[in-house]
Amino acid sequence: MRRSKEDEMILSYKDVVLRQLDLDILNGHFCLNDRIIEFYFSYLSSTYTSPDILLVPPAISFYISNCSDSESLNSFIEPLKLPDKKIVIFTINDNEDFSEVGGLHWSLLAFSRSMNAFVHHDTAGGLNRKHAKKLYNAVKGFVAVCDSVPTSSKKRENKKAGCPTPVPDFIECSTTPQQQNGYDCGLYVMAIAKVICDWYENGSKDENWFLSMEKQVNSSIERTMRGEILKLIEDLQIREHDHQLLNPLVEKMDVKKSPWYELSLSHIMPWTPNYSCLLCAVVMWC
């Protein structure tokens, strides 16, 4: 059975596969899907590599928010190692139906250990507050630094049950920028996530990322960010293509042992547009 053009694979990045449909969404006036946001979160995780930061894929955030079985929730959340994280970023979507894909609105819920709070950023005047509170209630007992993770909700919230950290607050951020249309909520989620990662990894002296967000995230992203993501995808496509071309040659000549090869990958390659020419030169030099 022939696949439609929409299903054509465009890029495989980390664990995310982008297809033509995703490019069509980015090129039009459409609400972003979870795959595009997951791709961008994966890119941010590769850019901001601190082990203190966790960007949770939208599908996992959705499952945590809507899982009604406490035992399943425990086994699902434990591998995330939330007590080890200083910043945890979740997505919020107003879809509550496991059998349906999508939803109408995205927002962001970020946990800050220094604030001991979950901060909700909603660019539509708190439209997703109910859904954010649902995820907050599901996960708030799992972020405390404890000797063990209690199994019952009652124990999870009891700071005397081996968890000295008080239950985190829920904060609705009143200074979150507001979208100017009905479909760019996902862009704001990604832009705010980037600001939070940058704020933490660069060691800002501000007690939170709110001021950075106010300076860096505004309605201009509605005009520019889709193009920036499309350019990012294009650049990653080129890099992936060049790796596919050069890997057989690299393996054959065993140049990976060369310090010049390592230097080209770690310091030069990310900033050089013509990767294949650069690596060919490295291969010849080796």
PDB file of C-alpha atoms in Angstrom:
ATOM      1  CA  MET A   1       0.000   0.000   0.000  1.00  0.00           C
ATOM      2  CA  ARG A   2       1.489   3.340  -1.068  1.00  0.00           C
ATOM      3  CA  ARG A   3       2.065   5.949   1.573  1.00  0.00           C
ATOM      4  CA  SER A   4       0.665   9.398   1.026  1.00  0.00           C
ATOM      5  CA  LYS A   5       3.042  12.312   0.545  1.00  0.00           C
ATOM      6  CA  GLU A   6       2.098  13.519   4.035  1.00  0.00           C
ATOM      7  CA  ASP A   7       3.679  10.344   5.500  1.00  0.00           C
ATOM      8  CA  GLU A   8       6.992  10.824   3.706  1.00  0.00           C
ATOM      9  CA  MET A   9       9.858  10.872   6.219  1.00  0.00           C
ATOM     10  CA  ILE A  10      11.744  14.160   6.275  1.00  0.00           C
ATOM     11  CA  LEU A  11      14.121  13.782   9.206  1.00  0.00           C
ATOM     12  CA  SER A  12      14.994  11.263  11.892  1.00  0.00           C
ATOM     13  CA  TYR A  13      16.364  13.129  14.903  1.00  0.00           C
ATOM     14  CA  LYS A  14      17.090  11.310  18.160  1.00  0.00           C
ATOM     15  CA  ASP A  15      13.852   9.358  18.785  1.00  0.00           C
ATOM     16  CA  VAL A  16      11.649  11.651  16.691  1.00  0.00           C
ATOM     17  CA  VAL A  17      10.708  11.144  13.053  1.00  0.00           C
ATOM     18  CA  LEU A  18       9.411  14.224  11.250  1.00  0.00           C
ATOM     19  CA  ARG A  19       7.235  13.756   8.189  1.00  0.00           C
ATOM     20  CA  GLN A  20       5.993  15.951   5.366  1.00  0.00           C
ATOM     21  CA  LEU A  21       2.783  16.606   7.304  1.00  0.00           C
ATOM     22  CA  ASP A  22       4.844  18.295  10.027  1.00  0.00           C
ATOM     23  CA  LEU A  23       6.477  20.611   7.480  1.00  0.00           C
ATOM     24  CA  ASP A  24       3.043  21.430   6.062  1.00  0.00           C
ATOM     25  CA  ILE A  25       1.886  22.396   9.559  1.00  0.00           C
ATOM     26  CA  LEU A  26       4.934  24.609  10.068  1.00  0.00           C
ATOM     27  CA  ASN A  27       4.430  26.241   6.688  1.00  0.00           C
ATOM     28  CA  GLY A  28       0.799  27.095   7.369  1.00  0.00           C
ATOM     29  CA  HIS A  29      -1.420  28.733   9.961  1.00  0.00           C
ATOM     30  CA  PHE A  30      -2.018  25.572  11.946  1.00  0.00           C
ATOM     31  CA  CYS A  31      -1.716  24.546  15.582  1.00  0.00           C
ATOM     32  CA  LEU A  32       1.472  22.545  16.141  1.00  0.00           C
ATOM     33  CA  ASN A  33       1.209  18.824  16.779  1.00  0.00           C
ATOM     34  CA  ASP A  34       2.977  16.924  19.534  1.00  0.00           C
ATOM     35  CA  ARG A  35       5.613  15.560  17.150  1.00  0.00           C
ATOM     36  CA  ILE A  36       6.935  19.023  16.282  1.00  0.00           C
ATOM     37  CA  ILE A  37       7.100  19.996  19.953  1.00  0.00           C
ATOM     38  CA  GLU A  38       8.806  16.713  20.844  1.00  0.00           C
ATOM     39  CA  PHE A  39      11.370  17.347  18.095  1.00  0.00           C
ATOM     40  CA  TYR A  40      12.119  20.811  19.442  1.00  0.00           C
ATOM     41  CA  PHE A  41      12.357  19.520  23.013  1.00  0.00           C
ATOM     42  CA  SER A  42      14.851  16.891  21.795  1.00  0.00           C
ATOM     43  CA  TYR A  43      16.849  19.632  20.106  1.00  0.00           C
ATOM     44  CA  LEU A  44      16.850  21.714  23.303  1.00  0.00           C
ATOM     45  CA  SER A  45      18.016  18.653  25.275  1.00  0.00           C
ATOM     46  CA  SER A  46      20.950  18.337  22.880  1.00  0.00           C
ATOM     47  CA  THR A  47      21.731  22.038  23.176  1.00  0.00           C
ATOM     48  CA  TYR A  48      21.283  22.444  26.931  1.00  0.00           C
ATOM     49  CA  THR A  49      22.948  19.321  28.256  1.00  0.00           C
ATOM     50  CA  SER A  50      22.795  19.887  31.999  1.00  0.00           C
ATOM     51  CA  PRO A  51      21.601  16.710  33.765  1.00  0.00           C
ATOM     52  CA  ASP A  52      19.558  18.990  36.022  1.00  0.00           C
ATOM     53  CA  ILE A  53      17.112  19.762  33.193  1.00  0.00           C
ATOM     54  CA  LEU A  54      14.405  17.419  31.955  1.00  0.00           C
ATOM     55  CA  LEU A  55      12.147  18.230  29.016  1.00  0.00           C
ATOM     56  CA  VAL A  56       9.276  15.754  29.077  1.00  0.00           C
ATOM     57  CA  PRO A  57       7.884  14.734  25.659  1.00  0.00           C
ATOM     58  CA  PRO A  58       4.236  15.721  25.106  1.00  0.00           C
ATOM     59  CA  ALA A  59       3.034  12.107  24.907  1.00  0.00           C
ATOM     60  CA  ILE A  60       4.503  11.348  28.341  1.00  0.00           C
ATOM     61  CA  SER A  61       3.057  14.511  29.861  1.00  0.00           C
ATOM     62  CA  PHE A  62      -0.325  13.532  28.436  1.00  0.00           C
ATOM     63  CA  TYR A  63      -0.124  10.013  29.860  1.00  0.00           C
ATOM     64  CA  ILE A  64       0.888  11.222  33.325  1.00  0.00           C
ATOM     65  CA  SER A  65      -1.945  13.732  33.364  1.00  0.00           C
ATOM     66  CA  ASN A  66      -4.597  11.198  32.358  1.00  0.00           C
ATOM     67  CA  CYS A  67      -3.403   7.990  34.022  1.00  0.00           C
ATOM     68  CA  SER A  68      -5.957   6.900  36.603  1.00  0.00           C
ATOM     69  CA  ASP A  69      -4.060   3.877  37.954  1.00  0.00           C
ATOM     70  CA  SER A  70      -1.643   4.873  40.731  1.00  0.00           C
ATOM     71  CA  GLU A  71       0.554   1.784  40.422  1.00  0.00           C
ATOM     72  CA  SER A  72       0.989   2.307  36.681  1.00  0.00           C
ATOM     73  CA  LEU A  73       1.734   5.961  37.318  1.00  0.00           C
ATOM     74  CA  ASN A  74       4.440   5.070  39.844  1.00  0.00           C
ATOM     75  CA  SER A  75       6.204   2.700  37.464  1.00  0.00           C
ATOM     76  CA  PHE A  76       5.919   5.199  34.631  1.00  0.00           C
ATOM     77  CA  ILE A  77       7.259   8.238  36.497  1.00  0.00           C
ATOM     78  CA  GLU A  78      10.054   6.595  38.485  1.00  0.00           C
ATOM     79  CA  PRO A  79      12.438   6.215  35.463  1.00  0.00           C
ATOM     80  CA  LEU A  80      12.214   9.985  34.906  1.00  0.00           C
ATOM     81  CA  LYS A  81      14.207  10.462  38.160  1.00  0.00           C
ATOM     82  CA  LEU A  82      12.351  13.649  39.008  1.00  0.00           C
ATOM     83  CA  PRO A  83      13.981  14.047  42.462  1.00  0.00           C
ATOM     84  CA  ASP A  84      17.346  14.458  40.680  1.00  0.00           C
ATOM     85  CA  LYS A  85      16.147  17.335  38.488  1.00  0.00           C
ATOM     86  CA  LYS A  86      16.258  21.059  39.188  1.00  0.00           C
ATOM     87  CA  ILE A  87      14.104  22.013  36.198  1.00  0.00           C
ATOM     88  CA  VAL A  88      11.358  19.848  34.702  1.00  0.00           C
ATOM     89  CA  ILE A  89       9.328  21.096  31.733  1.00  0.00           C
ATOM     90  CA  PHE A  90       5.969  19.538  30.825  1.00  0.00           C
ATOM     91  CA  THR A  91       3.514  20.351  28.073  1.00  0.00           C
ATOM     92  CA  ILE A  92      -0.181  20.761  28.766  1.00  0.00           C
ATOM     93  CA  ASN A  93      -2.876  19.972  26.214  1.00  0.00           C
ATOM     94  CA  ASP A  94      -6.624  20.242  26.609  1.00  0.00           C
ATOM     95  CA  ASN A  95      -7.230  16.821  25.034  1.00  0.00           C
ATOM     96  CA  GLU A  96      -8.515  14.324  27.615  1.00  0.00           C
ATOM     97  CA  ASP A  97      -9.447  11.474  25.292  1.00  0.00           C
ATOM     98  CA  PHE A  98      -6.869   8.688  24.971  1.00  0.00           C
ATOM     99  CA  SER A  99      -8.557   7.480  21.782  1.00  0.00           C
ATOM    100  CA  GLU A 100      -8.185  10.807  19.981  1.00  0.00           C
ATOM    101  CA  VAL A 101      -5.091  12.628  18.757  1.00  0.00           C
ATOM    102  CA  GLY A 102      -4.752  16.339  19.238  1.00  0.00           C
ATOM    103  CA  GLY A 103      -6.469  19.012  21.257  1.00  0.00           C
ATOM    104  CA  LEU A 104      -7.064  22.706  20.740  1.00  0.00           C
ATOM    105  CA  HIS A 105      -4.556  24.437  23.006  1.00  0.00           C
ATOM    106  CA  TRP A 106      -0.992  23.990  24.303  1.00  0.00           C
ATOM    107  CA  SER A 107       0.515  25.517  27.435  1.00  0.00           C
ATOM    108  CA  LEU A 108       3.608  24.814  29.553  1.00  0.00           C
ATOM    109  CA  LEU A 109       4.080  23.674  33.138  1.00  0.00           C
ATOM    110  CA  ALA A 110       7.600  24.051  34.553  1.00  0.00           C
ATOM    111  CA  PHE A 111       8.843  22.757  37.899  1.00  0.00           C
ATOM    112  CA  SER A 112      11.615  24.755  39.587  1.00  0.00           C
ATOM    113  CA  ARG A 113      13.313  23.159  42.549  1.00  0.00           C
ATOM    114  CA  SER A 114      14.749  26.472  43.753  1.00  0.00           C
ATOM    115  CA  MET A 115      11.218  27.911  43.858  1.00  0.00           C
ATOM    116  CA  ASN A 116       9.679  24.589  44.944  1.00  0.00           C
ATOM    117  CA  ALA A 117       6.845  25.395  42.571  1.00  0.00           C
ATOM    118  CA  PHE A 118       5.165  24.382  39.360  1.00  0.00           C
ATOM    119  CA  VAL A 119       4.696  27.432  37.137  1.00  0.00           C
ATOM    120  CA  HIS A 120       1.980  27.411  34.493  1.00  0.00           C
ATOM    121  CA  HIS A 121       2.532  29.523  31.378  1.00  0.00           C
ATOM    122  CA  ASP A 122      -0.652  29.884  29.364  1.00  0.00           C
ATOM    123  CA  THR A 123      -0.784  32.258  26.395  1.00  0.00           C
ATOM    124  CA  ALA A 124      -4.578  32.179  26.267  1.00  0.00           C
ATOM    125  CA  GLY A 125      -5.487  33.760  29.577  1.00  0.00           C
ATOM    126  CA  GLY A 126      -5.399  30.610  31.696  1.00  0.00           C
ATOM    127  CA  LEU A 127      -7.525  28.517  29.330  1.00  0.00           C
ATOM    128  CA  ASN A 128      -5.582  25.374  30.256  1.00  0.00           C
ATOM    129  CA  ARG A 129      -5.445  26.005  33.998  1.00  0.00           C
ATOM    130  CA  LYS A 130      -7.747  23.060  34.775  1.00  0.00           C
ATOM    131  CA  HIS A 131      -5.587  20.699  32.721  1.00  0.00           C
ATOM    132  CA  ALA A 132      -2.375  22.096  34.232  1.00  0.00           C
ATOM    133  CA  LYS A 133      -3.724  21.528  37.743  1.00  0.00           C
ATOM    134  CA  LYS A 134      -4.560  17.972  36.758  1.00  0.00           C
ATOM    135  CA  LEU A 135      -0.954  17.250  35.781  1.00  0.00           C
ATOM    136  CA  TYR A 136       0.323  19.149  38.820  1.00  0.00           C
ATOM    137  CA  ASN A 137      -1.796  16.995  41.136  1.00  0.00           C
ATOM    138  CA  ALA A 138      -0.575  13.841  39.402  1.00  0.00           C
ATOM    139  CA  VAL A 139       3.141  14.620  39.620  1.00  0.00           C
ATOM    140  CA  LYS A 140       3.682  16.954  42.608  1.00  0.00           C
ATOM    141  CA  GLY A 141       4.330  14.100  45.017  1.00  0.00           C
ATOM    142  CA  PHE A 142       7.097  12.656  42.883  1.00  0.00           C
ATOM    143  CA  VAL A 143       9.514  15.594  42.819  1.00  0.00           C
ATOM    144  CA  ALA A 144      10.500  15.634  46.490  1.00  0.00           C
ATOM    145  CA  VAL A 145      13.956  14.334  47.386  1.00  0.00           C
ATOM    146  CA  CYS A 146      13.139  11.184  49.368  1.00  0.00           C
ATOM    147  CA  ASP A 147      14.763   7.908  50.340  1.00  0.00           C
ATOM    148  CA  SER A 148      11.992   6.123  48.492  1.00  0.00           C
ATOM    149  CA  VAL A 149       8.944   7.011  46.436  1.00  0.00           C
ATOM    150  CA  PRO A 150       5.731   6.364  48.388  1.00  0.00           C
ATOM    151  CA  THR A 151       2.986   4.532  46.567  1.00  0.00           C
ATOM    152  CA  SER A 152      -0.169   6.216  47.792  1.00  0.00           C
ATOM    153  CA  SER A 153      -1.196   9.760  46.957  1.00  0.00           C
ATOM    154  CA  LYS A 154      -1.742  10.512  50.627  1.00  0.00           C
ATOM    155  CA  LYS A 155       1.782   9.427  51.554  1.00  0.00           C
ATOM    156  CA  ARG A 156       3.305  11.256  48.603  1.00  0.00           C
ATOM    157  CA  GLU A 157       1.902  14.541  49.871  1.00  0.00           C
ATOM    158  CA  ASN A 158       2.944  13.974  53.471  1.00  0.00           C
ATOM    159  CA  LYS A 159       6.273  15.635  54.086  1.00  0.00           C
ATOM    160  CA  LYS A 160       6.657  13.556  57.246  1.00  0.00           C
ATOM    161  CA  ALA A 161       6.690  10.309  55.254  1.00  0.00           C
ATOM    162  CA  GLY A 162      10.428  10.431  54.572  1.00  0.00           C
ATOM    163  CA  CYS A 163      10.193  13.558  52.386  1.00  0.00           C
ATOM    164  CA  PRO A 164      11.365  16.727  54.146  1.00  0.00           C
ATOM    165  CA  THR A 165      10.484  18.918  51.150  1.00  0.00           C
ATOM    166  CA  PRO A 166       7.040  20.580  51.370  1.00  0.00           C
ATOM    167  CA  VAL A 167       4.536  19.965  48.602  1.00  0.00           C
ATOM    168  CA  PRO A 168       5.363  22.342  45.724  1.00  0.00           C
ATOM    169  CA  ASP A 169       3.108  25.319  45.011  1.00  0.00           C
ATOM    170  CA  PHE A 170       1.144  25.847  41.830  1.00  0.00           C
ATOM    171  CA  ILE A 171       1.692  29.277  40.282  1.00  0.00           C
ATOM    172  CA  GLU A 172      -0.240  30.728  37.366  1.00  0.00           C
ATOM    173  CA  CYS A 173       2.252  33.150  35.829  1.00  0.00           C
ATOM    174  CA  SER A 174       0.423  36.423  35.189  1.00  0.00           C
ATOM    175  CA  THR A 175       3.227  37.864  33.032  1.00  0.00           C
ATOM    176  CA  THR A 176       3.121  35.114  30.405  1.00  0.00           C
ATOM    177  CA  PRO A 177       2.941  36.728  26.930  1.00  0.00           C
ATOM    178  CA  GLN A 178      -0.419  36.299  25.232  1.00  0.00           C
ATOM    179  CA  GLN A 179      -0.820  34.941  21.713  1.00  0.00           C
ATOM    180  CA  GLN A 180      -2.430  37.136  19.073  1.00  0.00           C
ATOM    181  CA  ASN A 181      -4.210  34.343  17.176  1.00  0.00           C
ATOM    182  CA  GLY A 182      -5.813  30.972  17.779  1.00  0.00           C
ATOM    183  CA  TYR A 183      -3.080  28.635  16.534  1.00  0.00           C
ATOM    184  CA  ASP A 184       0.404  29.702  17.689  1.00  0.00           C
ATOM    185  CA  CYS A 185       0.202  28.435  21.279  1.00  0.00           C
ATOM    186  CA  GLY A 186       2.740  25.696  20.514  1.00  0.00           C
ATOM    187  CA  LEU A 187       5.306  28.248  19.352  1.00  0.00           C
ATOM    188  CA  TYR A 188       5.082  30.026  22.692  1.00  0.00           C
ATOM    189  CA  VAL A 189       5.490  26.735  24.554  1.00  0.00           C
ATOM    190  CA  MET A 190       8.729  26.021  22.676  1.00  0.00           C
ATOM    191  CA  ALA A 191      10.017  29.585  23.004  1.00  0.00           C
ATOM    192  CA  ILE A 192       9.372  29.698  26.758  1.00  0.00           C
ATOM    193  CA  ALA A 193      10.964  26.267  27.195  1.00  0.00           C
ATOM    194  CA  LYS A 194      14.097  27.566  25.482  1.00  0.00           C
ATOM    195  CA  VAL A 195      14.172  30.641  27.739  1.00  0.00           C
ATOM    196  CA  ILE A 196      13.928  28.457  30.851  1.00  0.00           C
ATOM    197  CA  CYS A 197      16.748  26.173  29.709  1.00  0.00           C
ATOM    198  CA  ASP A 198      18.928  29.135  28.805  1.00  0.00           C
ATOM    199  CA  TRP A 199      18.171  30.887  32.096  1.00  0.00           C
ATOM    200  CA  TYR A 200      19.202  27.842  34.118  1.00  0.00           C
ATOM    201  CA  GLU A 201      22.218  26.660  32.156  1.00  0.00           C
ATOM    202  CA  ASN A 202      23.763  30.105  31.839  1.00  0.00           C
ATOM    203  CA  GLY A 203      23.532  30.694  35.575  1.00  0.00           C
ATOM    204  CA  SER A 204      21.352  33.791  35.598  1.00  0.00           C
ATOM    205  CA  LYS A 205      21.309  35.706  38.867  1.00  0.00           C
ATOM    206  CA  ASP A 206      17.550  36.276  38.584  1.00  0.00           C
ATOM    207  CA  GLU A 207      15.592  34.091  41.008  1.00  0.00           C
ATOM    208  CA  ASN A 208      13.377  32.871  38.164  1.00  0.00           C
ATOM    209  CA  TRP A 209      13.103  33.071  34.369  1.00  0.00           C
ATOM    210  CA  PHE A 210      10.113  35.449  34.272  1.00  0.00           C
ATOM    211  CA  LEU A 211      12.082  38.565  33.402  1.00  0.00           C
ATOM    212  CA  SER A 212      14.026  36.730  30.677  1.00  0.00           C
ATOM    213  CA  MET A 213      10.745  35.465  29.254  1.00  0.00           C
ATOM    214  CA  GLU A 214       9.252  38.962  29.197  1.00  0.00           C
ATOM    215  CA  LYS A 215      12.315  40.262  27.336  1.00  0.00           C
ATOM    216  CA  GLN A 216      12.677  37.436  24.837  1.00  0.00           C
ATOM    217  CA  VAL A 217       9.196  36.085  24.121  1.00  0.00           C
ATOM    218  CA  ASN A 218       6.599  38.297  22.462  1.00  0.00           C
ATOM    219  CA  SER A 219       4.236  38.316  19.511  1.00  0.00           C
ATOM    220  CA  SER A 220       7.156  38.562  17.061  1.00  0.00           C
ATOM    221  CA  ILE A 221       7.656  34.803  17.348  1.00  0.00           C
ATOM    222  CA  GLU A 222       4.359  34.375  15.511  1.00  0.00           C
ATOM    223  CA  ARG A 223       6.092  35.875  12.456  1.00  0.00           C
ATOM    224  CA  THR A 224       9.556  34.355  12.800  1.00  0.00           C
ATOM    225  CA  MET A 225       9.693  31.112  14.758  1.00  0.00           C
ATOM    226  CA  ARG A 226       8.093  28.806  12.199  1.00  0.00           C
ATOM    227  CA  GLY A 227      10.745  29.845   9.682  1.00  0.00           C
ATOM    228  CA  GLU A 228      13.498  29.352  12.261  1.00  0.00           C
ATOM    229  CA  ILE A 229      12.334  25.801  12.980  1.00  0.00           C
ATOM    230  CA  LEU A 230      12.073  25.006   9.268  1.00  0.00           C
ATOM    231  CA  LYS A 231      15.646  26.264   8.828  1.00  0.00           C
ATOM    232  CA  LEU A 232      16.765  24.143  11.782  1.00  0.00           C
ATOM    233  CA  ILE A 233      15.181  21.062  10.197  1.00  0.00           C
ATOM    234  CA  GLU A 234      16.865  21.849   6.884  1.00  0.00           C
ATOM    235  CA  ASP A 235      20.273  22.205   8.566  1.00  0.00           C
ATOM    236  CA  LEU A 236      19.813  18.909  10.412  1.00  0.00           C
ATOM    237  CA  GLN A 237      18.788  17.216   7.154  1.00  0.00           C
ATOM    238  CA  ILE A 238      22.017  18.381   5.522  1.00  0.00           C
ATOM    239  CA  ARG A 239      24.057  17.176   8.479  1.00  0.00           C
ATOM    240  CA  GLU A 240      22.308  13.800   8.475  1.00  0.00           C
ATOM    241  CA  HIS A 241      22.875  13.439   4.718  1.00  0.00           C
ATOM    242  CA  ASP A 242      26.563  14.278   5.046  1.00  0.00           C
ATOM    243  CA  HIS A 243      26.991  11.744   7.844  1.00  0.00           C
ATOM    244  CA  GLN A 244      25.376   9.064   5.710  1.00  0.00           C
ATOM    245  CA  LEU A 245      27.743   9.839   2.844  1.00  0.00           C
ATOM    246  CA  LEU A 246      30.893   9.975   4.935  1.00  0.00           C
ATOM    247  CA  ASN A 247      30.356   7.233   7.513  1.00  0.00           C
ATOM    248  CA  PRO A 248      31.366   4.348   5.194  1.00  0.00           C
ATOM    249  CA  LEU A 249      34.574   6.191   4.264  1.00  0.00           C
ATOM    250  CA  VAL A 250      35.286   7.094   7.878  1.00  0.00           C
ATOM    251  CA  GLU A 251      34.767   3.500   9.024  1.00  0.00           C
ATOM    252  CA  LYS A 252      36.926   2.122   6.228  1.00  0.00           C
ATOM    253  CA  MET A 253      39.851   4.433   6.966  1.00  0.00           C
ATOM    254  CA  ASP A 254      39.396   4.201  10.744  1.00  0.00           C
ATOM    255  CA  VAL A 255      39.874   7.956  11.070  1.00  0.00           C
ATOM    256  CA  LYS A 256      37.704   8.125  14.173  1.00  0.00           C
ATOM    257  CA  LYS A 257      40.840   7.401  16.163  1.00  0.00           C
ATOM    258  CA  SER A 258      42.342  10.647  14.967  1.00  0.00           C
ATOM    259  CA  PRO A 259      42.189  13.690  17.263  1.00  0.00           C
ATOM    260  CA  TRP A 260      41.530  15.775  14.133  1.00  0.00           C
ATOM    261  CA  TYR A 261      38.304  13.875  13.539  1.00  0.00           C
ATOM    262  CA  GLU A 262      37.153  14.434  17.113  1.00  0.00           C
ATOM    263  CA  LEU A 263      38.045  18.116  16.844  1.00  0.00           C
ATOM    264  CA  SER A 264      36.018  18.477  13.653  1.00  0.00           C
ATOM    265  CA  LEU A 265      32.939  16.910  15.246  1.00  0.00           C
ATOM    266  CA  SER A 266      33.015  18.636  18.604  1.00  0.00           C
ATOM    267  CA  HIS A 267      34.246  22.126  17.756  1.00  0.00           C
ATOM    268  CA  ILE A 268      34.237  22.855  14.040  1.00  0.00           C
ATOM    269  CA  MET A 269      31.392  20.901  12.480  1.00  0.00           C
ATOM    270  CA  PRO A 270      28.473  22.540  14.338  1.00  0.00           C
ATOM    271  CA  TRP A 271      29.551  25.955  13.020  1.00  0.00           C
ATOM    272  CA  THR A 272      30.543  24.982   9.474  1.00  0.00           C
ATOM    273  CA  PRO A 273      27.866  24.936   6.764  1.00  0.00           C
ATOM    274  CA  ASN A 274      29.745  22.645   4.353  1.00  0.00           C
ATOM    275  CA  TYR A 275      30.257  19.652   6.626  1.00  0.00           C
ATOM    276  CA  SER A 276      31.084  17.143   3.919  1.00  0.00           C
ATOM    277  CA  CYS A 277      33.955  19.223   2.500  1.00  0.00           C
ATOM    278  CA  LEU A 278      35.347  19.714   5.983  1.00  0.00           C
ATOM    279  CA  LEU A 279      35.261  16.023   6.882  1.00  0.00           C
ATOM    280  CA  CYS A 280      36.651  15.008   3.496  1.00  0.00           C
ATOM    281  CA  ALA A 281      39.612  17.253   4.260  1.00  0.00           C
ATOM    282  CA  VAL A 282      39.965  15.639   7.686  1.00  0.00           C
ATOM    283  CA  VAL A 283      39.865  12.174   6.121  1.00  0.00           C
ATOM    284  CA  MET A 284      42.563  13.154   3.609  1.00  0.00           C
ATOM    285  CA  TRP A 285      44.689  14.708   6.362  1.00  0.00           C
ATOM    286  CA  CYS A 286      44.430  11.567   8.459  1.00  0.00           C
TER     287      CYS A 286
END
